[in-house]
PDB file of C-alpha atoms in Angstrom:
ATOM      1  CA  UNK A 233       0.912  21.249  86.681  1.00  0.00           C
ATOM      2  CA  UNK A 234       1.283  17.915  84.877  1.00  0.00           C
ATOM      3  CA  UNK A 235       3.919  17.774  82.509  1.00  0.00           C
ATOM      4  CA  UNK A 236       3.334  16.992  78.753  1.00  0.00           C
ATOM      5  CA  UNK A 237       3.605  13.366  77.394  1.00  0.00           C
ATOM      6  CA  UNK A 238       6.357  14.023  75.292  1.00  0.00           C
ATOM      7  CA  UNK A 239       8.034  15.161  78.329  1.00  0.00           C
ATOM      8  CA  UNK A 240       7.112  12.549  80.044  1.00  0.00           C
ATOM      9  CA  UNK A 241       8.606  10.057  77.129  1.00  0.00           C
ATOM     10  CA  UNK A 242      11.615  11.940  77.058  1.00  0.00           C
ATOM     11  CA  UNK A 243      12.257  11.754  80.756  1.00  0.00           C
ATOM     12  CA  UNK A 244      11.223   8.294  81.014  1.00  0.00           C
ATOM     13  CA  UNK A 245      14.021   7.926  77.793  1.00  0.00           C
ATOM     14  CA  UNK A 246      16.688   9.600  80.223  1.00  0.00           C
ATOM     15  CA  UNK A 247      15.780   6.330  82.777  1.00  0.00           C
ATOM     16  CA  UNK A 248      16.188   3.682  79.816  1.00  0.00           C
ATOM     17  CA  UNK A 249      19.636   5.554  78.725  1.00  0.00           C
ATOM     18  CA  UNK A 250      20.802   5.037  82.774  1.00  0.00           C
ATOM     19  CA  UNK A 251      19.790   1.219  82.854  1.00  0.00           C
ATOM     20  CA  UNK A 252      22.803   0.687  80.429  1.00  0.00           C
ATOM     21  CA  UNK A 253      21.489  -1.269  78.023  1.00  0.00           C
ATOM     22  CA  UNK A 254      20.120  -3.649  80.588  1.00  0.00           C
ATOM     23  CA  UNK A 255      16.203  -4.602  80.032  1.00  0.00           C
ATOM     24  CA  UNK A 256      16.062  -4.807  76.349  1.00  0.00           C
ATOM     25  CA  UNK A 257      17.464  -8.069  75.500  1.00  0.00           C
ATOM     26  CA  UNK A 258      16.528 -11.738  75.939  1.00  0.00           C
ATOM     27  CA  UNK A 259      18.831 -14.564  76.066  1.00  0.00           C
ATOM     28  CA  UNK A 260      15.726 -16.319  77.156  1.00  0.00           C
ATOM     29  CA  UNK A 261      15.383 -19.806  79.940  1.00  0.00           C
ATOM     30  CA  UNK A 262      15.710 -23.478  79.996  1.00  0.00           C
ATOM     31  CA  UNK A 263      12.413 -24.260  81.595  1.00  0.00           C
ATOM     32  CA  UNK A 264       9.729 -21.932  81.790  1.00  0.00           C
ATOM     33  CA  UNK A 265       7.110 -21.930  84.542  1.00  0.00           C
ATOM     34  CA  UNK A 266       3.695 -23.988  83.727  1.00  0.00           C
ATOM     35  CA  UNK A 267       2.220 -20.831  86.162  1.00  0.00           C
ATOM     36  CA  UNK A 268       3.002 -17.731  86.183  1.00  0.00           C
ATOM     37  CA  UNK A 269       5.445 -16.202  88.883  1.00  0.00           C
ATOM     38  CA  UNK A 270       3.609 -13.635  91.109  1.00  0.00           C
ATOM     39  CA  UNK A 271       5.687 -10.314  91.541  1.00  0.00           C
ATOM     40  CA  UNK A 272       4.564  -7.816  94.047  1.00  0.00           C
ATOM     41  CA  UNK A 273       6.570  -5.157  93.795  1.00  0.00           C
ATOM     42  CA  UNK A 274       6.707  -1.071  92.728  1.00  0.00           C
ATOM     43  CA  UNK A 275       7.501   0.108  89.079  1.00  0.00           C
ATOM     44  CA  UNK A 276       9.718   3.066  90.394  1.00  0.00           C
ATOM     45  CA  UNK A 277      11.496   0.822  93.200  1.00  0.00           C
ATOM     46  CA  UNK A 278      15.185   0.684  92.209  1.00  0.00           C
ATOM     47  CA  UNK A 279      15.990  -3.104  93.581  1.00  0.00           C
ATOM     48  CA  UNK A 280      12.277  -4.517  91.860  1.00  0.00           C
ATOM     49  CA  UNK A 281      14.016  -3.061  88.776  1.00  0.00           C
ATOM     50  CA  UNK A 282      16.974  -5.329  88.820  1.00  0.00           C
ATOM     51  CA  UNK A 283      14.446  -8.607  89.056  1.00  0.00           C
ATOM     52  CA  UNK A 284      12.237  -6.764  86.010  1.00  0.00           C
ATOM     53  CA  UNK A 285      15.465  -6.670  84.511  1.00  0.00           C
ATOM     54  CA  UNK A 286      16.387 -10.403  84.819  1.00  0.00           C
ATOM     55  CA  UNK A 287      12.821 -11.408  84.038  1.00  0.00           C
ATOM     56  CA  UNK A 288      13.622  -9.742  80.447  1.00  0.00           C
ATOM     57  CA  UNK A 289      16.805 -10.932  80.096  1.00  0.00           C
ATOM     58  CA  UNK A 290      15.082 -14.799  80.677  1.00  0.00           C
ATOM     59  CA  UNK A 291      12.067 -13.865  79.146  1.00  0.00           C
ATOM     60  CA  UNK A 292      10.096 -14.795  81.951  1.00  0.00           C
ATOM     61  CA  UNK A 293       6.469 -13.751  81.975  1.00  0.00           C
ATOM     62  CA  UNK A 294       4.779 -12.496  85.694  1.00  0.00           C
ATOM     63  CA  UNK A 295       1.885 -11.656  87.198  1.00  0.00           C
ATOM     64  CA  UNK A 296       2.696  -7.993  88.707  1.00  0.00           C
ATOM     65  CA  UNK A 297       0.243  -7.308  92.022  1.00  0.00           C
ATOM     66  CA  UNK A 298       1.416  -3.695  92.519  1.00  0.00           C
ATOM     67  CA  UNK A 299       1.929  -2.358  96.251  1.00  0.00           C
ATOM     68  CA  UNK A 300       2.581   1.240  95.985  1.00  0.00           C
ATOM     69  CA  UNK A 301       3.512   3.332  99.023  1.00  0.00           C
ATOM     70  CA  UNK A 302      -0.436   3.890 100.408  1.00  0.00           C
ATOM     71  CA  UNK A 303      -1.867   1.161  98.729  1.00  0.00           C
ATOM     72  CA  UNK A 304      -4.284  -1.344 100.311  1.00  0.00           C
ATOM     73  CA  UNK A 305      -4.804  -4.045  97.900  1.00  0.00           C
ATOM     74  CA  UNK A 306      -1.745  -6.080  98.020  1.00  0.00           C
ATOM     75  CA  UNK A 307       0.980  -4.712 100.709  1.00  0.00           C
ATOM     76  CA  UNK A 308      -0.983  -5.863 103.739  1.00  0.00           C
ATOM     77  CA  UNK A 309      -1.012  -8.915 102.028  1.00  0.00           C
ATOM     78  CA  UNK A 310       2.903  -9.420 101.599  1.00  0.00           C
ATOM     79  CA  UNK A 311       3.096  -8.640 105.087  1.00  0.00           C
ATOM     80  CA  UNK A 312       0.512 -11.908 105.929  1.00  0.00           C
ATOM     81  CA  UNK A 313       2.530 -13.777 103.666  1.00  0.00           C
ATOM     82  CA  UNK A 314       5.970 -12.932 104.164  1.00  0.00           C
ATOM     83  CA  UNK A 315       5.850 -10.917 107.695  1.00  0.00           C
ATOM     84  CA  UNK A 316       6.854  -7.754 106.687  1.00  0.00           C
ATOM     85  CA  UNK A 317       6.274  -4.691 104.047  1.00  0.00           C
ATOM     86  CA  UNK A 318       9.256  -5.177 102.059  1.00  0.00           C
ATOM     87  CA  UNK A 319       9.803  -5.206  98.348  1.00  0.00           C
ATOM     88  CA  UNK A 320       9.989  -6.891  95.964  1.00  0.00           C
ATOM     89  CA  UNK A 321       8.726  -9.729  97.589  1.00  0.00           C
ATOM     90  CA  UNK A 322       8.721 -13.351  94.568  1.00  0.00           C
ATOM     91  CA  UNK A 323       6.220 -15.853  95.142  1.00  0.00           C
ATOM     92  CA  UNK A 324       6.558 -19.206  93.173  1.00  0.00           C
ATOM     93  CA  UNK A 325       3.326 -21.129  92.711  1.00  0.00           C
ATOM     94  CA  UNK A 326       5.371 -24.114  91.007  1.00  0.00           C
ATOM     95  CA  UNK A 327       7.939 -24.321  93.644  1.00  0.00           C
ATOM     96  CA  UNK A 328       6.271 -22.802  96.701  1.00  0.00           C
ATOM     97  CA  UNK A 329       9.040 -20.401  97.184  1.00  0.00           C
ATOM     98  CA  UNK A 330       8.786 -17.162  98.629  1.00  0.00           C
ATOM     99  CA  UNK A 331      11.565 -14.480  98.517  1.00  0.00           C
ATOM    100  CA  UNK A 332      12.152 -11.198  99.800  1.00  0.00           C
ATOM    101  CA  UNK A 333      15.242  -8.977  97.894  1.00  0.00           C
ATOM    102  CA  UNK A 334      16.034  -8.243  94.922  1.00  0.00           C
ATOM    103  CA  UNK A 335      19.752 -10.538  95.066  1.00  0.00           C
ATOM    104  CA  UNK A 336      18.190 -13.718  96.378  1.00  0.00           C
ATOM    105  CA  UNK A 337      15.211 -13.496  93.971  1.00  0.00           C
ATOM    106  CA  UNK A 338      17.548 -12.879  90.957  1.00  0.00           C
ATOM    107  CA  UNK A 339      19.606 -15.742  91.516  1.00  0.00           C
ATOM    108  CA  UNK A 340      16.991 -18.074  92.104  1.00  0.00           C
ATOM    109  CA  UNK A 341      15.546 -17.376  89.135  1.00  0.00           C
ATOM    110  CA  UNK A 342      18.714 -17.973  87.350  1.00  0.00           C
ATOM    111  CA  UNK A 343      19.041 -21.493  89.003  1.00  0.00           C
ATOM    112  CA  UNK A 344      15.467 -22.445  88.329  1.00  0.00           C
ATOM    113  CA  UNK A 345      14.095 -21.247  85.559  1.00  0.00           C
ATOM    114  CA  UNK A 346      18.125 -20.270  83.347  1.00  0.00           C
ATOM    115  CA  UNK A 347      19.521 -23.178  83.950  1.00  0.00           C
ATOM    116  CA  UNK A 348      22.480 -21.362  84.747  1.00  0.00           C
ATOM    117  CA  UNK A 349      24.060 -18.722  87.732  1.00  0.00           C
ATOM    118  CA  UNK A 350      23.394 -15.747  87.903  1.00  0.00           C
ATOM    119  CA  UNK A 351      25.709 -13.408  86.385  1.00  0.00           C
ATOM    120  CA  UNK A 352      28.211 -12.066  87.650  1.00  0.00           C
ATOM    121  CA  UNK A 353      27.106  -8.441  86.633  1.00  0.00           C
ATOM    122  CA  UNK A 354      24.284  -8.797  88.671  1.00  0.00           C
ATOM    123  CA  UNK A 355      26.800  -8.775  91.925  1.00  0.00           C
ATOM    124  CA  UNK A 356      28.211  -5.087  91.495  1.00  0.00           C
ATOM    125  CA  UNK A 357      27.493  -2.655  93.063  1.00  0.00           C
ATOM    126  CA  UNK A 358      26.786  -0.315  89.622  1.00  0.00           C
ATOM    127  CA  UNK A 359      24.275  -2.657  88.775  1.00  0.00           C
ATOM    128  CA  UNK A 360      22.154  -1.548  91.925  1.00  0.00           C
ATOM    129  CA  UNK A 361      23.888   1.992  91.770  1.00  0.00           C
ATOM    130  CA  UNK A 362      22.455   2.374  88.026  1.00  0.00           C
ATOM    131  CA  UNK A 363      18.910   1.264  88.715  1.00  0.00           C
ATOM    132  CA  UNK A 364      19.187   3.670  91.574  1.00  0.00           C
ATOM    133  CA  UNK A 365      19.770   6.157  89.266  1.00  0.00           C
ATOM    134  CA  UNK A 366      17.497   5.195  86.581  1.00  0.00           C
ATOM    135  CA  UNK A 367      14.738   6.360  89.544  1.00  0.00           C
ATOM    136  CA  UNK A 368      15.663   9.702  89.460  1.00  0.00           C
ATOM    137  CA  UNK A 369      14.487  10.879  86.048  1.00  0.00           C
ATOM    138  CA  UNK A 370      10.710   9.757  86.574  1.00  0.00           C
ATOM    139  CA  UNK A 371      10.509  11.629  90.051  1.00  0.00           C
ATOM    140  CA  UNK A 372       8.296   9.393  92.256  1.00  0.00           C
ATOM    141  CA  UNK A 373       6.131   7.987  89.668  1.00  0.00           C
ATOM    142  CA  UNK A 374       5.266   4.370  90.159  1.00  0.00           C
ATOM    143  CA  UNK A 375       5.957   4.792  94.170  1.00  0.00           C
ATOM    144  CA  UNK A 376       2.689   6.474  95.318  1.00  0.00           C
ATOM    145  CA  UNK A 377      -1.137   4.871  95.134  1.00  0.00           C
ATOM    146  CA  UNK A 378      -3.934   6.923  93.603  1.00  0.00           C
ATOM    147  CA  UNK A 379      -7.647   6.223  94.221  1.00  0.00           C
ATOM    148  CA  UNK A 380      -9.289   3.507  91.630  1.00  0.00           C
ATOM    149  CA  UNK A 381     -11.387   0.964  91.387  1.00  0.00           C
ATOM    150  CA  UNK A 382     -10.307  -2.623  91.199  1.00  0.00           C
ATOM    151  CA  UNK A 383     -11.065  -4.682  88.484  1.00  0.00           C
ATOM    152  CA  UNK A 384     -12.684  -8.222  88.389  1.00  0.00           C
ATOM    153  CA  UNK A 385      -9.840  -9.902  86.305  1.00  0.00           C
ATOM    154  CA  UNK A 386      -5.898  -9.026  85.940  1.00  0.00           C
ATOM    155  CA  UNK A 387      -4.808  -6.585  82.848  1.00  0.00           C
ATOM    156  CA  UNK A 388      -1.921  -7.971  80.308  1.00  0.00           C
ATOM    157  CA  UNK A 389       0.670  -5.708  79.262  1.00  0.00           C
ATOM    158  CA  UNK A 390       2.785  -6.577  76.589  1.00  0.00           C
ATOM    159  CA  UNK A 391       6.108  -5.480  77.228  1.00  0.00           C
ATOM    160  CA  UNK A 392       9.874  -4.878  77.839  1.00  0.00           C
ATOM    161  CA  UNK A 393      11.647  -3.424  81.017  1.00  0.00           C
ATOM    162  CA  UNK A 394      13.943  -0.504  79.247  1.00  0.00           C
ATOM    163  CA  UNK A 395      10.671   0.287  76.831  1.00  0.00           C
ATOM    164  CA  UNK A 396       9.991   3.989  77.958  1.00  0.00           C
ATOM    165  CA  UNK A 397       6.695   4.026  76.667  1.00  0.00           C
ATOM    166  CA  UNK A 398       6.123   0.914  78.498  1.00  0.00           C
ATOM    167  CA  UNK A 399       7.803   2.353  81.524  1.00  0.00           C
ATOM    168  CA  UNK A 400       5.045   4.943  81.469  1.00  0.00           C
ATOM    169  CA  UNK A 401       2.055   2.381  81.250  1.00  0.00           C
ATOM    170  CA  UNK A 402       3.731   0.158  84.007  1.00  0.00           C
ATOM    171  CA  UNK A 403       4.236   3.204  86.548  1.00  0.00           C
ATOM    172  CA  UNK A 404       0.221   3.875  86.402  1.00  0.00           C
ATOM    173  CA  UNK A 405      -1.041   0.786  86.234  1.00  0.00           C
ATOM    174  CA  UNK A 406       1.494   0.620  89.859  1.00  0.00           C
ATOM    175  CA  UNK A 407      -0.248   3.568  90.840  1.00  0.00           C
ATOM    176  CA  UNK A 408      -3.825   2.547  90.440  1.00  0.00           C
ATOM    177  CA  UNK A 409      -3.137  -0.961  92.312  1.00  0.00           C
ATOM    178  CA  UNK A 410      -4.221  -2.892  88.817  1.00  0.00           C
ATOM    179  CA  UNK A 411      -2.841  -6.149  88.517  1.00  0.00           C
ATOM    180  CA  UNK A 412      -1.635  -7.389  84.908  1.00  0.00           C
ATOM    181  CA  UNK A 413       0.760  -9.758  83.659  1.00  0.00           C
ATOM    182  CA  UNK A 414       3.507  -8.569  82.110  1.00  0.00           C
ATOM    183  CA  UNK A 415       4.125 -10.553  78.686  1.00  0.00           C
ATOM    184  CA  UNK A 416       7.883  -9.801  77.860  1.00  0.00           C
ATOM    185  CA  UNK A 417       8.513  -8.863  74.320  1.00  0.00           C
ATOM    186  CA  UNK A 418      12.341  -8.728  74.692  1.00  0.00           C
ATOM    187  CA  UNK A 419      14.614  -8.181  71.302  1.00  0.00           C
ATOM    188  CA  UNK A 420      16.173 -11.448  70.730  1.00  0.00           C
ATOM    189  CA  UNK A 421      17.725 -10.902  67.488  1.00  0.00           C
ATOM    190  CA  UNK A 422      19.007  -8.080  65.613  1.00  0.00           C
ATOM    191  CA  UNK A 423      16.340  -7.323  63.411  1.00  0.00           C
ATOM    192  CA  UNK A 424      14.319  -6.598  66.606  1.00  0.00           C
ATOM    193  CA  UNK A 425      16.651  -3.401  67.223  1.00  0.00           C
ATOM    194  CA  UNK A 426      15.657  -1.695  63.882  1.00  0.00           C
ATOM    195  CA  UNK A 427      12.172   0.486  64.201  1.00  0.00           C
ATOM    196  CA  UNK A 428       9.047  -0.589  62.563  1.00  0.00           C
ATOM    197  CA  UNK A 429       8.915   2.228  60.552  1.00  0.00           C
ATOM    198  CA  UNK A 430      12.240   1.474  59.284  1.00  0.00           C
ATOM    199  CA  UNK A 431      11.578  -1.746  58.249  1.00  0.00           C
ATOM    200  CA  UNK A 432       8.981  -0.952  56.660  1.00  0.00           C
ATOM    201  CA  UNK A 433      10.912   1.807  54.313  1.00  0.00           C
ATOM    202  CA  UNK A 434      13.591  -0.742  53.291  1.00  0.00           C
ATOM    203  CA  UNK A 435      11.006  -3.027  53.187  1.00  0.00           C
ATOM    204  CA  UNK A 436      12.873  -5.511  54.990  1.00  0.00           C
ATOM    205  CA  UNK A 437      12.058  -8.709  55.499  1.00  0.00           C
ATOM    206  CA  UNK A 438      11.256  -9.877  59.292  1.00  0.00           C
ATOM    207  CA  UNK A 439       9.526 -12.569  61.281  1.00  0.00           C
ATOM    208  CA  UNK A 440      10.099 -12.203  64.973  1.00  0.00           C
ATOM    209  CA  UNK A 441      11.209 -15.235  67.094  1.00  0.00           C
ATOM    210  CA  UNK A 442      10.650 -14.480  70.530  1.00  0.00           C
ATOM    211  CA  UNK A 443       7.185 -15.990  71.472  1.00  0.00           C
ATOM    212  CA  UNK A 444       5.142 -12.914  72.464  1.00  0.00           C
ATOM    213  CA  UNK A 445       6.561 -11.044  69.433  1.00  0.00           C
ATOM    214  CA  UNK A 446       5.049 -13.685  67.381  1.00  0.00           C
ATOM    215  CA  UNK A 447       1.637 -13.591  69.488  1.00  0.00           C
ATOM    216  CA  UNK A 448       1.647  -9.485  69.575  1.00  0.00           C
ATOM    217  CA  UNK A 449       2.485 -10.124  65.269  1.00  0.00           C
ATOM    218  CA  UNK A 450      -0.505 -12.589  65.105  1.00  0.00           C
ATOM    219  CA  UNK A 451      -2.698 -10.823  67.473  1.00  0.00           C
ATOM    220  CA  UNK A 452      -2.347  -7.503  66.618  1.00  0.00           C
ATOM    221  CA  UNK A 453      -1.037  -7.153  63.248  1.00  0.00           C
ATOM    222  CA  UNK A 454       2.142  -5.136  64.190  1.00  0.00           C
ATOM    223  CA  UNK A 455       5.006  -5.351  67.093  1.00  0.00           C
ATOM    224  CA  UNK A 456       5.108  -1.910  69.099  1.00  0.00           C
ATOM    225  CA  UNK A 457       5.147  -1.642  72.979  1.00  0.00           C
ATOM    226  CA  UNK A 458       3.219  -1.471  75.293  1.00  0.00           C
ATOM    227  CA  UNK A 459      -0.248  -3.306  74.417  1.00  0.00           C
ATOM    228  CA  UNK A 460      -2.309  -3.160  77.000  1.00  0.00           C
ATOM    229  CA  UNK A 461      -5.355  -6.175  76.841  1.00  0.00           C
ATOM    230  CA  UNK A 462      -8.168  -5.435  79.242  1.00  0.00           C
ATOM    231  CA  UNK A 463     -10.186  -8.611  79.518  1.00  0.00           C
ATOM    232  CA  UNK A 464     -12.697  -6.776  81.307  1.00  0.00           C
ATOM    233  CA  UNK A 465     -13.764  -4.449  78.613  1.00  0.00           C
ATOM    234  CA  UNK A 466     -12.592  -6.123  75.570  1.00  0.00           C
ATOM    235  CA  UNK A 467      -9.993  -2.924  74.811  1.00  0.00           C
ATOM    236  CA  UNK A 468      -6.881  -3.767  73.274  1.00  0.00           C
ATOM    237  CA  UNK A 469      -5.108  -0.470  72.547  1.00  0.00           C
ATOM    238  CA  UNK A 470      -1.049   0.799  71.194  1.00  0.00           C
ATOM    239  CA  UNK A 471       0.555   3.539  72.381  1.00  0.00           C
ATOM    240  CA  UNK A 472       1.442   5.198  75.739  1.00  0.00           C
ATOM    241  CA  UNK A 473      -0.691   8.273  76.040  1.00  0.00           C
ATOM    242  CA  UNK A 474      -3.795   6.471  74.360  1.00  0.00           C
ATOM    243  CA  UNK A 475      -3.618   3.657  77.042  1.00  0.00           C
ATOM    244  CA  UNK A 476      -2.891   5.977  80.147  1.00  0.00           C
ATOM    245  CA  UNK A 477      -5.857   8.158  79.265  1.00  0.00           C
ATOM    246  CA  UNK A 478      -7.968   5.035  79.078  1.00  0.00           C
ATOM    247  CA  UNK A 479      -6.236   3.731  82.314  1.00  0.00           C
ATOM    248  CA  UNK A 480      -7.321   6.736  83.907  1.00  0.00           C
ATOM    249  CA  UNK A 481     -11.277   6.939  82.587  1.00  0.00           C
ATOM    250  CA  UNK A 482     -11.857   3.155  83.482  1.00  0.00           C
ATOM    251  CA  UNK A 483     -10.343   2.920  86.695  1.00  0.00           C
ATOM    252  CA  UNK A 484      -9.240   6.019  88.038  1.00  0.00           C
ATOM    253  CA  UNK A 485     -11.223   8.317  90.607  1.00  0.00           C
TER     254      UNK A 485
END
């Protein structure tokens, strides 16, 4: 029996609450990438949710090519590539680098694209033992492939890593083998933190700084995650349960 959204948001809360605050914020990069960085990973793998996490936390956008356990779109592919199934597996168009685990692909991306090591945080054991944990809530969502149909062109999501409406989106999008890039829309300044709804009541006033906040602002009209862009259809659509369903219709089977 398929649980309610709201139990589905509140669960998917409980994994935010376990990442520890990590996936929220960006202290953003020294150089970004002229192409996007190509991910292929699993939304409910614990070790390709430490890289998500540092991709936020350098506000790094990627191209996502899902490989769920089943699926037959991109994990025979890693294995041409790479020589084996294992994930995450990075692949750098600008450099030509190609990385396997989740600890060598963090701190390259520190030293290329941060300008800086990686931190130290990133080397304890918690870290890994709290993304492990953060798993356990969603119960093998994002891990298994469903039937679908492939589309022509790659989805955008507009997104952060600890978002668990985003979470949501990201884990069926995983599931249904659709490629998007992830646009992060990390909080980079306190004003970010407060709700739109909020805001709006103390009709404060706020401009966002990070760059896909200000492209979500301009684009859409408002800042709320996830947006999903299909450039296949034309659909641009807020909110969780309203894209899932229409994940579902267009490409499900």
């Amino acid at each position: 029996l398929a649980m309610s959204h709201s139990t589905e948001v509140f669960r998917s809360l409980l994994s935010s609450t376990l990442q520890q605050g990590r996936g929220i914020a960006t202290k953003g990069h020294s150089k970004h990438p002229q192409e996007p960085l190509e991910l292929y990973e699993m939304e409910g793998c614990p070790f390709c949710r430490l890289v998500r996490e540092a991709l936020t936390d350098l506000d790094i956008d990627v191209m996502i090519l899902p490989c769920p356990k089943g699926g037959d779109r991109y994990r025979p592919l890693v294995e041409r590539l790479g020589g084996k199934q294992q994930f995450p597996y990075l692949m750098d168009p600008n450099t030509g680098e190609a990385l396997y685990g989740s600890a060598d692909i963090i701190e390259y991306l520190y030293q290329q694209y941060g300008g800086r090591p990686a931190p130290k945080s990133w080397q304890l054991r918690l870290r890994t033992a709290a993304a492990i944990a953060a798993s356990a809530p969603r119960g093998g969502h994002g891990i298994r492939t469903r039937s679908s149909r492939a589309p022509e062109q790659a989805l955008e999501l507009y997104s952060f890593e600890a978002s668990p409406f985003a979470r949501l989106v990201r884990e069926r999008l995983t599931e249904l083998q659709l490629p998007y890039l992830l646009r992060q829309c990390g909080r980079d300044q306190w004003k970010d933190w407060v709700l739109p709804v909020v805001r709006k009541s103390l009709d404060m006033d706020y401009s966002p700084s990070q760059r896909n906040r200000i492209d979500l602002l301009a684009r859409a009209g408002r800042i709320a995650v996830p947006y999903l862009v299909d450039p296949n259809t034309g659909e641009e659509l807020f909110e969780s349960e309203a894209i899932l369903h229409y994940l579902d219709q267009t490409y499900g089977n």
